[in-house]
Amino acid sequence: MSDKKIIIAIDGYSSSGKSTMARALAAKIGYRYIDSGAMYRAVTLYALNNGIIDSQGNIDLPALVSALPSIRIDFKPMPDGTQHTLLNGEDVETEIRQLRVSDNVSPVAAVKEVRTALTDMQRSLGSDKGIVMDGRDIGTTVFPQAELKIFVNASAEMRARRRFLEMSNKGDIVNYEEVLANVVRRDHIDETRAESPLRRADDAIDLDNSQMTIDEQDGWLEEQFHRALNR
Ligand code: DC
């Protein structure tokens, strides 16, 4: 492989399988993987744990904005090749995936100051290239110059089924209808927010993986990577 390193932006709807494919590609090609959604989730967890979001889901905006400088997010590589999200040094990987966070994250991700702070962190993580980052606005806002941009989609029902199985397998007690409602609600907020809405970059390559196996998807992505590297 040549020494040339690129930036790979993988955007798409929630539970579309972007993280799975992004992580697998990064491991295969020796790039760093960053789950930008985990960063929005970590900020949301901080807000929930510090009384910045009340039990009705209302956000105290001035408190959230002034808390931002005291929120540090890091990623810790694990022996099994995955990585865990650290919030001010504490491993919060399990907590940020729970429904309590999923239910509150989209409104937090719609706050301009939150986006600016996280976008800055994401850009500095990608300053040496050699990175695969997944999210909603990576190809449009964070790295508009990324050499490879993928936009992933699958039906809401398919995505809810995947998320439901993932959560049930982890032992969470969840109800499919509730998970589907959360997916649909998040899609709507993510697509209609004023700041960096979820949108396909004009130069992104589309992938609908509703009917693909994980192996097929991984193979397809690797091929796109080699093409982008040789362009
Ligand atoms: O990918 P995810 O479901 O873990 O993302 C969690 C939330 O964060 C989701 O509601 C959208 C938001 N998000 C975002 O606005 N921009 C990103 N780059 C990544 C995630």
XYZ file of C-alpha atoms and ligand atoms in Angstrom:
251
model
C 0.000 0.000 0.000
C 1.296 3.519 -0.748
C 1.999 6.060 2.004
C -0.821 8.267 0.790
C -3.472 8.659 3.469
C -6.968 9.932 2.930
C -10.003 11.001 4.916
C -13.071 8.773 4.687
C -16.426 10.281 5.673
C -19.338 7.895 6.222
C -22.653 9.630 6.824
C -26.180 8.389 7.040
C -29.258 7.716 9.086
C -29.199 6.298 12.618
C -28.643 2.534 12.870
C -27.880 2.261 9.167
C -24.823 0.129 9.929
C -22.370 2.972 9.268
C -20.392 2.399 12.459
C -19.996 -1.325 11.826
C -18.685 -0.787 8.312
C -16.541 2.220 9.249
C -14.918 0.330 12.127
C -14.253 -2.762 9.994
C -12.688 -0.719 7.195
C -10.467 1.232 9.597
C -9.196 -2.011 11.177
C -8.525 -3.547 7.785
C -6.582 -0.608 6.336
C -4.881 0.513 9.567
C -6.695 3.855 9.845
C -8.078 5.472 12.962
C -11.830 5.136 13.438
C -13.887 7.894 15.060
C -17.579 7.536 15.910
C -18.709 11.170 15.934
C -22.183 10.157 17.185
C -20.520 8.882 20.373
C -19.261 12.424 20.980
C -22.796 13.874 20.750
C -23.970 11.066 23.024
C -21.240 11.832 25.579
C -22.245 15.516 25.710
C -25.873 14.417 26.184
C -24.926 12.065 29.014
C -23.000 14.876 30.704
C -26.054 17.137 30.400
C -28.386 14.465 31.819
C -26.084 13.704 34.738
C -25.589 17.359 35.615
C -29.198 18.507 35.652
C -28.844 20.391 32.351
C -31.650 18.310 30.805
C -34.713 17.819 33.003
C -36.972 14.760 33.159
C -39.232 16.276 30.488
C -36.289 16.529 28.111
C -36.005 20.322 28.375
C -32.482 21.627 27.871
C -31.087 24.504 29.944
C -29.265 26.075 26.991
C -27.099 28.632 28.817
C -25.979 25.899 31.244
C -25.184 23.529 28.366
C -23.155 26.137 26.509
C -21.190 27.129 29.587
C -20.502 23.465 30.418
C -18.903 22.750 27.028
C -15.337 23.780 27.988
C -15.461 21.343 30.911
C -16.390 18.348 28.766
C -13.446 16.255 27.595
C -14.022 13.349 25.248
C -11.414 10.712 24.449
C -11.421 7.293 22.826
C -9.679 4.377 24.474
C -8.575 1.441 22.290
C -9.624 -1.932 23.751
C -7.765 -5.237 23.419
C -10.519 -6.633 21.153
C -9.929 -3.858 18.602
C -13.008 -1.789 19.520
C -12.750 1.508 21.352
C -14.579 2.945 24.304
C -15.714 6.528 24.738
C -14.345 8.352 27.772
C -16.150 11.335 29.255
C -13.768 13.340 31.437
C -11.703 10.187 31.845
C -14.603 7.880 32.731
C -15.574 4.973 30.467
C -19.177 5.700 29.439
C -19.407 3.359 26.453
C -22.367 1.387 27.864
C -24.291 4.368 29.212
C -24.147 6.415 26.008
C -25.881 3.595 24.080
C -28.897 3.424 26.406
C -32.346 4.700 25.410
C -32.143 7.511 27.980
C -29.318 9.037 25.944
C -30.769 8.094 22.515
C -34.018 9.843 23.454
C -32.261 13.117 24.279
C -29.325 13.274 21.890
C -30.932 14.808 18.790
C -32.003 18.072 20.480
C -28.511 18.368 21.994
C -26.953 17.757 18.561
C -29.117 20.564 17.161
C -27.457 23.173 19.409
C -25.083 25.352 17.379
C -22.447 25.747 20.100
C -22.355 21.984 20.694
C -21.814 21.397 16.980
C -19.071 24.014 16.759
C -17.185 22.537 19.726
C -17.453 18.947 18.463
C -16.669 19.893 14.853
C -13.426 21.517 16.060
C -12.489 18.368 18.002
C -13.316 16.175 14.981
C -11.206 18.286 12.636
C -8.221 18.092 14.948
C -8.604 14.297 15.167
C -8.407 14.196 11.360
C -5.526 16.611 10.918
C -3.071 13.820 9.969
C -5.601 12.089 7.677
C -5.645 8.279 7.808
C -9.050 8.446 9.466
C -12.499 6.941 8.982
C -15.180 9.039 10.666
C -18.875 8.310 10.688
C -21.762 10.624 11.496
C -24.308 12.912 9.870
C -22.330 15.899 8.608
C -18.814 14.564 8.164
C -18.795 14.844 4.361
C -20.733 18.127 4.303
C -19.379 20.179 7.220
C -16.539 18.518 9.137
C -14.438 17.330 6.164
C -15.947 18.720 2.945
C -12.549 17.949 1.356
C -12.667 14.214 2.288
C -11.335 12.068 -0.559
C -14.050 9.436 -0.041
C -17.599 10.149 1.079
C -20.258 7.501 1.541
C -23.932 8.117 2.309
C -25.616 5.072 3.836
C -29.311 4.410 3.909
C -31.730 1.595 4.744
C -35.449 1.619 5.578
C -36.502 2.866 9.043
C -38.009 -0.590 9.838
C -34.796 -2.378 8.905
C -32.734 0.049 10.985
C -35.087 -0.253 13.981
C -34.908 -4.045 13.751
C -31.105 -3.923 13.790
C -31.008 -1.534 16.741
C -33.604 -3.661 18.585
C -31.561 -6.857 18.100
C -28.359 -5.106 19.107
C -29.926 -3.811 22.332
C -31.706 -7.111 23.155
C -28.459 -9.011 22.624
C -26.819 -6.720 25.148
C -29.539 -7.640 27.651
C -31.472 -4.346 27.485
C -35.231 -4.722 27.903
C -36.617 -2.914 24.865
C -39.751 -2.831 22.818
C -39.511 -2.809 18.999
C -42.228 -0.157 18.547
C -40.405 2.138 20.955
C -37.118 1.675 19.107
C -38.809 2.346 15.747
C -40.447 5.496 17.121
C -37.039 6.678 18.371
C -35.431 6.036 14.948
C -38.179 7.934 13.088
C -38.121 10.814 15.550
C -34.338 11.151 15.358
C -34.358 11.024 11.550
C -36.815 13.900 11.540
C -34.867 16.081 13.996
C -31.538 15.305 12.303
C -32.882 16.176 8.842
C -34.734 19.356 9.757
C -32.376 21.081 12.218
C -30.970 24.425 11.111
C -27.315 23.627 11.904
C -25.623 21.068 9.640
C -28.701 18.942 8.988
C -28.277 15.341 7.905
C -27.782 15.720 4.179
C -26.035 13.758 1.500
C -22.939 15.583 0.173
C -23.264 16.216 -3.569
C -20.135 14.180 -4.240
C -21.024 11.270 -1.916
C -21.446 7.695 -3.124
C -24.797 6.184 -2.084
C -25.133 2.846 -0.382
C -28.472 1.220 0.446
C -27.520 -1.804 2.492
C -31.049 -3.069 3.300
C -30.396 -6.256 1.334
C -26.658 -6.652 1.894
C -24.793 -8.940 4.267
C -22.066 -7.447 6.426
C -19.409 -9.189 4.316
C -20.865 -7.787 1.085
C -20.968 -4.332 2.599
C -17.380 -4.543 3.870
C -16.154 -5.728 0.462
C -17.994 -2.939 -1.333
C -16.517 -0.305 0.985
C -12.992 -1.606 0.646
C -13.302 -1.411 -3.116
C -14.434 2.224 -2.841
C -11.425 2.925 -0.622
C -8.948 1.511 -3.163
C -10.589 3.488 -5.954
C -10.419 6.726 -3.948
C -6.782 6.087 -3.021
C -5.857 5.641 -6.683
C -7.789 8.618 -7.987
O -24.919 7.812 15.087
P -25.637 7.948 16.430
O -27.027 7.408 16.408
O -24.854 7.404 17.558
O -25.757 9.530 16.647
C -26.330 10.064 17.791
C -26.984 11.427 17.507
O -25.978 12.387 17.238
C -27.965 11.453 16.352
O -29.223 11.910 16.810
C -27.416 12.446 15.382
C -26.305 13.145 16.094
N -25.116 13.276 15.259
C -24.947 14.454 14.574
O -25.814 15.320 14.628
N -23.834 14.660 13.832
C -22.894 13.714 13.746
N -21.805 13.926 13.003
C -23.064 12.472 14.417
C -24.196 12.282 15.167
